[in-house]
Coordinates of N, CA and C in Angstrom, one line a residue:
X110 N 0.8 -1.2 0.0 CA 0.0 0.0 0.0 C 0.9 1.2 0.0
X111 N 0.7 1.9 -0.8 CA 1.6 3.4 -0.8 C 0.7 4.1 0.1
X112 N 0.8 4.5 1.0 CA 0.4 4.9 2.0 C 0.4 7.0 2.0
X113 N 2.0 6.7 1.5 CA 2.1 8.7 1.4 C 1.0 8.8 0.1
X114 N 0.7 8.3 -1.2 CA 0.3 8.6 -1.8 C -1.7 8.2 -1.8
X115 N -1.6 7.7 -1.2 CA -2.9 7.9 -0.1 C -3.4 9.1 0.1
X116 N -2.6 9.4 1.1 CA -2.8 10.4 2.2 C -2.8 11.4 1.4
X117 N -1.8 11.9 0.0 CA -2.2 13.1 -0.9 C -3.4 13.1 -1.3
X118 N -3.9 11.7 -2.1 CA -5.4 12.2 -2.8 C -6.0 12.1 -1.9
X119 N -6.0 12.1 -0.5 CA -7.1 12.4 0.7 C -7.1 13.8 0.8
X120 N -5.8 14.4 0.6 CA -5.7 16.2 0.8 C -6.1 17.0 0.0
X121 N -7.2 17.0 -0.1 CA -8.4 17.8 -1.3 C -9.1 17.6 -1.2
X122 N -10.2 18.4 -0.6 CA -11.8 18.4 -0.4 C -12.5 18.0 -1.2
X123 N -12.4 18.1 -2.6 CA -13.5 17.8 -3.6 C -13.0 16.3 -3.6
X124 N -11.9 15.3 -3.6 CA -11.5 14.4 -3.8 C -12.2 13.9 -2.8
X125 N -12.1 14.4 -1.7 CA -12.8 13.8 -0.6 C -14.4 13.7 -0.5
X126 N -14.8 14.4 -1.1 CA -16.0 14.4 -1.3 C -16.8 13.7 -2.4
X127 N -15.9 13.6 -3.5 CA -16.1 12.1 -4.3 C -16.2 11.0 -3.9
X128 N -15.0 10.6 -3.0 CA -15.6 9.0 -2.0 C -16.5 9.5 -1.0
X129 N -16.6 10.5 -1.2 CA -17.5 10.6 -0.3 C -19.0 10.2 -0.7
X130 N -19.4 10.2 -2.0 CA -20.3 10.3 -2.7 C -20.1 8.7 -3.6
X131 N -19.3 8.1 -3.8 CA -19.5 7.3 -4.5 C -19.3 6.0 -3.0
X132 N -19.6 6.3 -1.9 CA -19.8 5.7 -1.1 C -21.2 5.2 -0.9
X133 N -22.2 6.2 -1.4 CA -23.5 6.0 -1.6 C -24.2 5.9 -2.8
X134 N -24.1 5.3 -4.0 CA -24.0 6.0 -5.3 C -25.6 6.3 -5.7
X135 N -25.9 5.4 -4.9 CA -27.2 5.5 -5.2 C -28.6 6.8 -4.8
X136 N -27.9 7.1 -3.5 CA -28.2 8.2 -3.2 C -27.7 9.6 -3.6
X137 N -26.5 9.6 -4.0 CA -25.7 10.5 -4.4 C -25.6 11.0 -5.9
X138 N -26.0 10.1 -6.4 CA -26.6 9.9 -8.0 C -27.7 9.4 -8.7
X139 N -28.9 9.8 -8.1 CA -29.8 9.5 -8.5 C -30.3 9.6 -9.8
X140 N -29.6 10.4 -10.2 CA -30.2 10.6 -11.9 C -29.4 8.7 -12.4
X141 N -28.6 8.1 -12.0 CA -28.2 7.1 -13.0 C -28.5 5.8 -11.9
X142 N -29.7 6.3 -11.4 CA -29.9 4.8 -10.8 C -31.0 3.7 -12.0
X143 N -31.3 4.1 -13.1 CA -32.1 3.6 -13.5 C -31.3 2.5 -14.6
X144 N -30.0 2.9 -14.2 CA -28.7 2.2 -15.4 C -28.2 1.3 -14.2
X145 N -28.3 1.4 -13.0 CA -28.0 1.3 -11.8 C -26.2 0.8 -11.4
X146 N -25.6 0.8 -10.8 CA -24.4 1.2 -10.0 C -23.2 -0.3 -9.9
X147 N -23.4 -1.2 -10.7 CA -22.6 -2.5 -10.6 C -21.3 -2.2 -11.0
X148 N -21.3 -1.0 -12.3 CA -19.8 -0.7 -13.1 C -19.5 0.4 -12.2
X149 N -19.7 1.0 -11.3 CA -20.2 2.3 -10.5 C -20.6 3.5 -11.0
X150 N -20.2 4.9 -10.9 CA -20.6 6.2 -11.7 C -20.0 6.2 -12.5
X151 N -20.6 6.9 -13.9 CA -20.1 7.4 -15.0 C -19.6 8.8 -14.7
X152 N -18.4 9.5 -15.1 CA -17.6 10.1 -14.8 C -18.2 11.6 -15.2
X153 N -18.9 12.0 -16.3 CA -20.3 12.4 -16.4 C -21.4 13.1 -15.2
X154 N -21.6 12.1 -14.6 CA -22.6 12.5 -13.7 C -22.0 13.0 -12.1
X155 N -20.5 12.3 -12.0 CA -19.6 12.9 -10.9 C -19.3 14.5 -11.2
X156 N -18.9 14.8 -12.9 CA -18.6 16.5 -13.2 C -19.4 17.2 -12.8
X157 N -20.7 16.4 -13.2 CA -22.0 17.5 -12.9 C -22.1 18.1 -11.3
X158 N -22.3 16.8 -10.9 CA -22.3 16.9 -9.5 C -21.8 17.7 -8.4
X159 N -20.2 17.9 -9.1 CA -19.0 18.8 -8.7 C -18.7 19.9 -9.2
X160 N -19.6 20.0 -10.4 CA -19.9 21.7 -11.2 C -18.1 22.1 -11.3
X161 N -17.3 21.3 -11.7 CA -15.8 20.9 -12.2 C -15.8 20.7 -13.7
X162 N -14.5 21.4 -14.0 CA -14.4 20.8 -15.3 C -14.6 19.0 -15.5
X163 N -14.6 18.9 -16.8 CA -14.5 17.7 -17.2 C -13.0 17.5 -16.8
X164 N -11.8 17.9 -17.1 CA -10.8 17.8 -17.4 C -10.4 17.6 -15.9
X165 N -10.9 18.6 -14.9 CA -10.3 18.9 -13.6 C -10.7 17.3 -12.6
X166 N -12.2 17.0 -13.3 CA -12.2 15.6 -12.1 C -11.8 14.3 -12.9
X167 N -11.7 14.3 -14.3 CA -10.8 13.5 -14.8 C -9.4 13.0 -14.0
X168 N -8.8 14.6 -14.0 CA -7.0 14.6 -13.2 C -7.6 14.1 -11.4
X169 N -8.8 14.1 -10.8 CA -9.3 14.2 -9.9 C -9.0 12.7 -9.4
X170 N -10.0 11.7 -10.5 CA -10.2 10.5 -10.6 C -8.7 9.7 -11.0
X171 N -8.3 10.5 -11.8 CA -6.6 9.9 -11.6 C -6.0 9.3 -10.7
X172 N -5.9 10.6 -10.3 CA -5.4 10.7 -8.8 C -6.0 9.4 -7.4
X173 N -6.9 9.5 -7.5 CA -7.4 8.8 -7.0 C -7.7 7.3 -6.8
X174 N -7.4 6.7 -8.6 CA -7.1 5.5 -8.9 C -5.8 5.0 -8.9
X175 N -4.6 6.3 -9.0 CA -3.1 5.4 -9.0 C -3.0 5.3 -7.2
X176 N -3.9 5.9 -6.4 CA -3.7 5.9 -4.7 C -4.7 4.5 -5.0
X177 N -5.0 3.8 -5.5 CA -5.8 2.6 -5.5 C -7.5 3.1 -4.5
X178 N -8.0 4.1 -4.2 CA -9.0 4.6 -3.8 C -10.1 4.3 -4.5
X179 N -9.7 4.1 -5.6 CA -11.5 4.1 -6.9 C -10.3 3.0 -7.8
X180 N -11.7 2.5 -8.4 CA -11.0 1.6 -9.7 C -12.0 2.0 -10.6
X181 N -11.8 1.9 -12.3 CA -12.7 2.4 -13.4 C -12.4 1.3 -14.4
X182 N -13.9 1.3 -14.7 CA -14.6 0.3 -15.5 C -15.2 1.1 -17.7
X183 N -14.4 0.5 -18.1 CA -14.8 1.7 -19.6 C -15.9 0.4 -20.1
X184 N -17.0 1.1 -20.4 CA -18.2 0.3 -21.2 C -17.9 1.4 -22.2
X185 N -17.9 1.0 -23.6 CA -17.9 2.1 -24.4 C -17.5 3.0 -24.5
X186 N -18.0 4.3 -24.7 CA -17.2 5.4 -24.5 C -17.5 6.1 -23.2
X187 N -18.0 5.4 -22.6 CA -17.8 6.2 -21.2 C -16.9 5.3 -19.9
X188 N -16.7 5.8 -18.7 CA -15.8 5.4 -17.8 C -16.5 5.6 -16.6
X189 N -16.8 4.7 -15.5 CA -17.2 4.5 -15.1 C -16.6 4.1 -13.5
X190 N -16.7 4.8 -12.7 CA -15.3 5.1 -11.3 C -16.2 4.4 -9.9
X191 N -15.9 3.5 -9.2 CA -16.4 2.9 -7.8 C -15.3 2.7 -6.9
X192 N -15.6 2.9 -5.6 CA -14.5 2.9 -4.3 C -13.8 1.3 -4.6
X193 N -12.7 1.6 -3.8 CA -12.1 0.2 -3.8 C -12.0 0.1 -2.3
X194 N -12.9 -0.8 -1.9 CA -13.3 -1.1 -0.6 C -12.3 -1.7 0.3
X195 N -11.7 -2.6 -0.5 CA -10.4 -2.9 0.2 C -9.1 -1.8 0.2
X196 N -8.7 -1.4 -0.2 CA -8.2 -0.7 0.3 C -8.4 0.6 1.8
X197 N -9.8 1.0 1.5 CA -10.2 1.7 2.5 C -10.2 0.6 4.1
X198 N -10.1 -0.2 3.8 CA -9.9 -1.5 5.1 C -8.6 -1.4 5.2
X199 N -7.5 -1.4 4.3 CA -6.5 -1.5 4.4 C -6.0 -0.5 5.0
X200 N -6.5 1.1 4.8 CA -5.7 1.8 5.1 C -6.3 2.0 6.4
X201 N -7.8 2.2 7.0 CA -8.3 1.5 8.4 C -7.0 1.2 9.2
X202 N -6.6 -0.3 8.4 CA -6.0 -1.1 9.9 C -4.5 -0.5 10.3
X203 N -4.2 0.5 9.3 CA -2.8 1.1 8.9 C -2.8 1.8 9.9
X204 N -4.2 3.1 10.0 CA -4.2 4.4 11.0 C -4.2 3.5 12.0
X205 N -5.0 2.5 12.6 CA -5.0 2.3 14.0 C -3.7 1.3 14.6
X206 N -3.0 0.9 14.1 CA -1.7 0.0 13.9 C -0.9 0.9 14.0
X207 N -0.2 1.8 12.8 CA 0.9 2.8 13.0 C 0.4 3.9 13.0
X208 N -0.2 4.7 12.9 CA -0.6 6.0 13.3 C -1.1 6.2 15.0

């Protein structure tokens, strides 16, 4: 687990507030529950949401996938971003172990 690089895509509010949101996707995204949430959110309905560029939560989502936080799923031409659960366990047993 890269743990410093963690801890960077945690240091940004909107970053934070993307897991924060695709924690619940269903609530958080209601406009795409009717496609409903197995590939997770379409990257699309995360911009809107965030009133961000395209480009800016693109670099957002990046970020956040090379920290192993989200993984992305491409159906077509869209991309499609959900937590990586384990890791958030992982990093869990990290803070209460060495932090």
């Amino acid at each position: 687990m890269k743990q410093l690089e963690i801890f960077k895509a945690l240091s940004n509010k909107t970053r934070l507030e993307i897991l924060q949101w695709l924690k619940d996707p269903a609530v958080s995204f209601p406009e795409q529950i009717h496609a409903g949430f197995e590939v997770g959110v379409c990257v699309g309905e995360i911009q809107r949401k965030s009133g961000l560029t395209q480009s800016t939560v693109s670099e957002y989502l990046s970020i956040l996938q090379r920290a192993g936080l989200v993984s992305s799923t491409r159906v077509g031409q869209w991309t499609y971003y959900k937590r990586n659960e384990e890791t958030f366990i992982e990093l869990s047993k990290i803070i209460e172990s060495d932090i």
